[in-house]
Amino acid sequence: MNYFEFYHIPESFLPDEKAIKSRYYELSREYHPDFYANEDLGTQQKILELSTLNTNAYRTLSDADLRMQYILKEHGLLEEGKNELPGDFLMEMMEINEELMELEFDFDAAKLHEIGEKSSGTMAALENDILPVLQRYPELHGVTKEEALQEVKTYYLKKKYLLRIQETLSKFATRS
């Protein structure tokens, strides 16, 4: 079952966080296995499955990155080997990766800081660009919704790439 349907909320990248938490607690009480200890095994198994579904739905929907990944997967947009990034972005990242390799051989704290600022700036620009798409997503239909999902997919993949770079930067920072 789709997590949004399970929680009776519309699919959204920016859902009402209070509604998610409220629905989680409501369903946690409703499907708590202890309340069904005297029921037959079939009922107990069903309740355990619903309780697990509730926990998984909450974990996913309450985390912005997991929620985004979930929505993209639900629409069949995240497939192994079919997730391509734009060439201009890859060229920009190649430059950053080359600078990181240079740091490996010739560490320079100022250069590390400069690369960190560059990647943070790129991340901030990505987030500013995608925010209007995320905000208007629930009202979209048809082709415009599909286009929005493609934009979100590109943002998601770029963000994952940048997070890997920032992980590398943090490793360098611990050495300095």
mmCIF file of C-alpha atoms in Angstrom:
data_model
loop_
_atom_site.group_PDB
_atom_site.id
_atom_site.type_symbol
_atom_site.label_atom_id
_atom_site.label_comp_id
_atom_site.label_asym_id
_atom_site.label_seq_id
_atom_site.Cartn_x
_atom_site.Cartn_y
_atom_site.Cartn_z
ATOM 1 C CA MET A 1 0.000 0.000 0.000
ATOM 2 C CA ASN A 2 1.172 3.502 -0.837
ATOM 3 C CA TYR A 3 2.291 5.331 2.308
ATOM 4 C CA PHE A 4 0.407 8.523 1.421
ATOM 5 C CA GLU A 5 -2.797 6.552 0.899
ATOM 6 C CA PHE A 6 -2.200 4.650 4.136
ATOM 7 C CA TYR A 7 -1.948 7.964 6.009
ATOM 8 C CA HIS A 8 -4.837 9.536 4.048
ATOM 9 C CA ILE A 9 -2.731 12.514 2.982
ATOM 10 C CA PRO A 10 -2.063 13.795 -0.540
ATOM 11 C CA GLU A 11 1.237 12.900 -2.192
ATOM 12 C CA SER A 12 3.558 15.821 -1.592
ATOM 13 C CA PHE A 13 7.260 16.523 -1.285
ATOM 14 C CA LEU A 14 6.390 19.057 1.433
ATOM 15 C CA PRO A 15 3.555 17.435 3.397
ATOM 16 C CA ASP A 16 2.134 18.633 6.693
ATOM 17 C CA GLU A 17 4.660 17.220 9.191
ATOM 18 C CA LYS A 18 2.168 17.465 12.061
ATOM 19 C CA ALA A 19 -0.398 15.453 10.096
ATOM 20 C CA ILE A 20 2.185 12.718 9.486
ATOM 21 C CA LYS A 21 3.141 12.522 13.154
ATOM 22 C CA SER A 22 -0.475 12.655 14.275
ATOM 23 C CA ARG A 23 -1.490 9.869 11.884
ATOM 24 C CA TYR A 24 1.503 7.780 12.973
ATOM 25 C CA TYR A 25 0.537 7.992 16.642
ATOM 26 C CA GLU A 26 -3.113 7.336 15.856
ATOM 27 C CA LEU A 27 -2.265 4.192 13.864
ATOM 28 C CA SER A 28 0.340 3.110 16.427
ATOM 29 C CA ARG A 29 -2.401 2.967 19.023
ATOM 30 C CA GLU A 30 -4.861 1.300 16.648
ATOM 31 C CA TYR A 31 -2.432 -1.386 15.467
ATOM 32 C CA HIS A 32 -0.439 -2.006 18.617
ATOM 33 C CA PRO A 33 0.176 -5.794 18.744
ATOM 34 C CA ASP A 34 -0.385 -5.961 22.520
ATOM 35 C CA PHE A 35 -4.071 -5.101 22.004
ATOM 36 C CA TYR A 36 -4.466 -8.203 19.827
ATOM 37 C CA ALA A 37 -2.621 -10.758 21.977
ATOM 38 C CA ASN A 38 -5.802 -12.794 22.517
ATOM 39 C CA GLU A 39 -6.817 -12.817 18.863
ATOM 40 C CA ASP A 40 -6.240 -15.691 16.427
ATOM 41 C CA LEU A 41 -2.831 -15.985 14.690
ATOM 42 C CA GLY A 42 -4.206 -14.643 11.402
ATOM 43 C CA THR A 43 -5.450 -11.456 13.057
ATOM 44 C CA GLN A 44 -2.209 -11.080 15.012
ATOM 45 C CA GLN A 45 -0.176 -11.431 11.796
ATOM 46 C CA LYS A 46 -2.357 -8.855 9.999
ATOM 47 C CA ILE A 47 -1.970 -6.380 12.880
ATOM 48 C CA LEU A 48 1.784 -6.949 12.952
ATOM 49 C CA GLU A 49 1.948 -6.216 9.207
ATOM 50 C CA LEU A 50 -0.114 -3.030 9.640
ATOM 51 C CA SER A 51 2.054 -1.957 12.570
ATOM 52 C CA THR A 52 5.186 -2.515 10.469
ATOM 53 C CA LEU A 53 3.642 -0.638 7.539
ATOM 54 C CA ASN A 54 2.878 2.259 9.882
ATOM 55 C CA THR A 55 6.457 2.363 11.174
ATOM 56 C CA ASN A 56 7.929 2.211 7.666
ATOM 57 C CA ALA A 57 5.516 4.858 6.404
ATOM 58 C CA TYR A 58 6.424 7.196 9.252
ATOM 59 C CA ARG A 59 10.179 6.709 8.820
ATOM 60 C CA THR A 60 9.885 7.422 5.115
ATOM 61 C CA LEU A 61 7.402 10.283 5.116
ATOM 62 C CA SER A 62 8.982 12.124 8.041
ATOM 63 C CA ASP A 63 12.409 12.298 6.344
ATOM 64 C CA ALA A 64 12.595 14.709 3.382
ATOM 65 C CA ASP A 65 15.235 12.724 1.469
ATOM 66 C CA LEU A 66 13.575 9.342 2.026
ATOM 67 C CA ARG A 67 10.216 10.856 1.096
ATOM 68 C CA MET A 68 11.633 12.254 -2.141
ATOM 69 C CA GLN A 69 13.258 8.928 -2.983
ATOM 70 C CA TYR A 70 9.994 7.129 -2.188
ATOM 71 C CA ILE A 71 7.887 9.359 -4.446
ATOM 72 C CA LEU A 72 10.368 9.031 -7.307
ATOM 73 C CA LYS A 73 10.425 5.240 -6.918
ATOM 74 C CA GLU A 74 6.625 5.091 -6.755
ATOM 75 C CA HIS A 75 6.573 6.835 -10.139
ATOM 76 C CA GLY A 76 9.213 4.484 -11.546
ATOM 77 C CA LEU A 77 11.840 7.195 -11.936
ATOM 78 C CA LEU A 78 14.729 5.771 -9.926
ATOM 79 C CA GLU A 79 16.053 2.743 -11.735
ATOM 80 C CA GLU A 80 19.549 1.294 -11.441
ATOM 81 C CA GLY A 81 21.705 2.305 -14.378
ATOM 82 C CA LYS A 82 19.119 4.721 -15.793
ATOM 83 C CA ASN A 83 19.838 7.743 -13.629
ATOM 84 C CA GLU A 84 21.757 10.219 -15.748
ATOM 85 C CA LEU A 85 22.932 13.645 -14.700
ATOM 86 C CA PRO A 86 23.267 16.633 -17.039
ATOM 87 C CA GLY A 87 26.674 16.972 -18.702
ATOM 88 C CA ASP A 88 27.302 20.517 -17.460
ATOM 89 C CA PHE A 89 26.781 19.399 -13.864
ATOM 90 C CA LEU A 90 29.092 16.426 -14.333
ATOM 91 C CA MET A 91 31.788 18.707 -15.783
ATOM 92 C CA GLU A 92 31.480 21.005 -12.779
ATOM 93 C CA MET A 93 31.729 18.023 -10.429
ATOM 94 C CA MET A 94 34.696 16.654 -12.355
ATOM 95 C CA GLU A 95 36.541 19.903 -11.644
ATOM 96 C CA ILE A 96 35.748 19.610 -7.936
ATOM 97 C CA ASN A 97 36.832 15.969 -7.896
ATOM 98 C CA GLU A 98 40.129 16.895 -9.581
ATOM 99 C CA GLU A 99 40.687 19.562 -6.940
ATOM 100 C CA LEU A 100 40.001 16.962 -4.248
ATOM 101 C CA MET A 101 42.552 14.599 -5.811
ATOM 102 C CA GLU A 102 45.113 17.405 -5.785
ATOM 103 C CA LEU A 103 44.434 17.896 -2.072
ATOM 104 C CA GLU A 104 45.199 14.220 -1.540
ATOM 105 C CA PHE A 105 48.786 14.832 -2.712
ATOM 106 C CA ASP A 106 49.272 18.433 -1.657
ATOM 107 C CA PHE A 107 46.967 19.398 1.222
ATOM 108 C CA ASP A 108 46.032 23.062 1.419
ATOM 109 C CA ALA A 109 43.522 24.183 4.073
ATOM 110 C CA ALA A 110 42.561 27.289 2.083
ATOM 111 C CA LYS A 111 41.837 25.172 -0.993
ATOM 112 C CA LEU A 112 39.783 22.766 1.121
ATOM 113 C CA HIS A 113 37.739 25.701 2.406
ATOM 114 C CA GLU A 114 37.307 27.033 -1.151
ATOM 115 C CA ILE A 115 36.035 23.655 -2.410
ATOM 116 C CA GLY A 116 33.692 23.418 0.572
ATOM 117 C CA GLU A 117 32.270 26.854 -0.179
ATOM 118 C CA LYS A 118 31.841 25.939 -3.844
ATOM 119 C CA SER A 119 29.967 22.722 -3.077
ATOM 120 C CA SER A 120 27.819 24.428 -0.421
ATOM 121 C CA GLY A 121 26.971 27.198 -2.879
ATOM 122 C CA THR A 122 26.006 24.655 -5.531
ATOM 123 C CA MET A 123 23.812 22.822 -3.001
ATOM 124 C CA ALA A 124 22.105 26.060 -1.919
ATOM 125 C CA ALA A 125 21.428 27.014 -5.543
ATOM 126 C CA LEU A 126 19.936 23.573 -6.220
ATOM 127 C CA GLU A 127 17.650 23.865 -3.209
ATOM 128 C CA ASN A 128 16.514 27.371 -4.191
ATOM 129 C CA ASP A 129 15.777 26.219 -7.733
ATOM 130 C CA ILE A 130 13.752 23.152 -6.723
ATOM 131 C CA LEU A 131 11.690 24.709 -3.931
ATOM 132 C CA PRO A 132 8.984 26.224 -6.204
ATOM 133 C CA VAL A 133 8.596 22.857 -7.963
ATOM 134 C CA LEU A 134 8.197 21.055 -4.635
ATOM 135 C CA GLN A 135 5.692 23.630 -3.426
ATOM 136 C CA ARG A 136 3.395 23.471 -6.465
ATOM 137 C CA TYR A 137 3.695 19.704 -7.028
ATOM 138 C CA PRO A 138 0.403 18.692 -5.302
ATOM 139 C CA GLU A 139 -1.640 20.857 -7.706
ATOM 140 C CA LEU A 140 -0.004 19.551 -10.880
ATOM 141 C CA HIS A 141 -1.532 17.015 -13.267
ATOM 142 C CA GLY A 142 -0.570 15.185 -16.427
ATOM 143 C CA VAL A 143 2.452 16.349 -18.389
ATOM 144 C CA THR A 144 3.322 19.189 -16.011
ATOM 145 C CA LYS A 145 3.385 16.740 -13.092
ATOM 146 C CA GLU A 146 5.659 14.397 -15.076
ATOM 147 C CA GLU A 147 7.971 17.317 -15.918
ATOM 148 C CA ALA A 148 8.062 18.320 -12.242
ATOM 149 C CA LEU A 149 8.946 14.755 -11.267
ATOM 150 C CA GLN A 150 11.811 14.788 -13.789
ATOM 151 C CA GLU A 151 13.090 18.057 -12.290
ATOM 152 C CA VAL A 152 12.886 16.565 -8.797
ATOM 153 C CA LYS A 153 14.709 13.450 -9.981
ATOM 154 C CA THR A 154 17.543 15.559 -11.406
ATOM 155 C CA TYR A 155 17.710 17.555 -8.180
ATOM 156 C CA TYR A 156 17.739 14.360 -6.098
ATOM 157 C CA LEU A 157 20.586 12.825 -8.111
ATOM 158 C CA LYS A 158 22.617 16.040 -8.041
ATOM 159 C CA LYS A 159 22.103 16.325 -4.298
ATOM 160 C CA LYS A 160 23.267 12.744 -3.734
ATOM 161 C CA TYR A 161 26.392 13.475 -5.779
ATOM 162 C CA LEU A 162 27.105 16.661 -3.827
ATOM 163 C CA LEU A 163 26.599 14.880 -0.514
ATOM 164 C CA ARG A 164 29.294 12.368 -1.501
ATOM 165 C CA ILE A 165 31.641 15.265 -2.241
ATOM 166 C CA GLN A 166 30.811 16.848 1.113
ATOM 167 C CA GLU A 167 31.562 13.524 2.829
ATOM 168 C CA THR A 168 34.982 13.533 1.183
ATOM 169 C CA LEU A 169 35.501 17.125 2.300
ATOM 170 C CA SER A 170 34.666 16.228 5.886
ATOM 171 C CA LYS A 171 37.276 13.450 5.787
ATOM 172 C CA PHE A 172 39.873 15.987 4.679
ATOM 173 C CA ALA A 173 38.738 18.379 7.400
ATOM 174 C CA THR A 174 39.382 15.786 10.106
ATOM 175 C CA ARG A 175 42.958 15.433 8.866
ATOM 176 C CA SER A 176 43.742 19.133 8.992
#
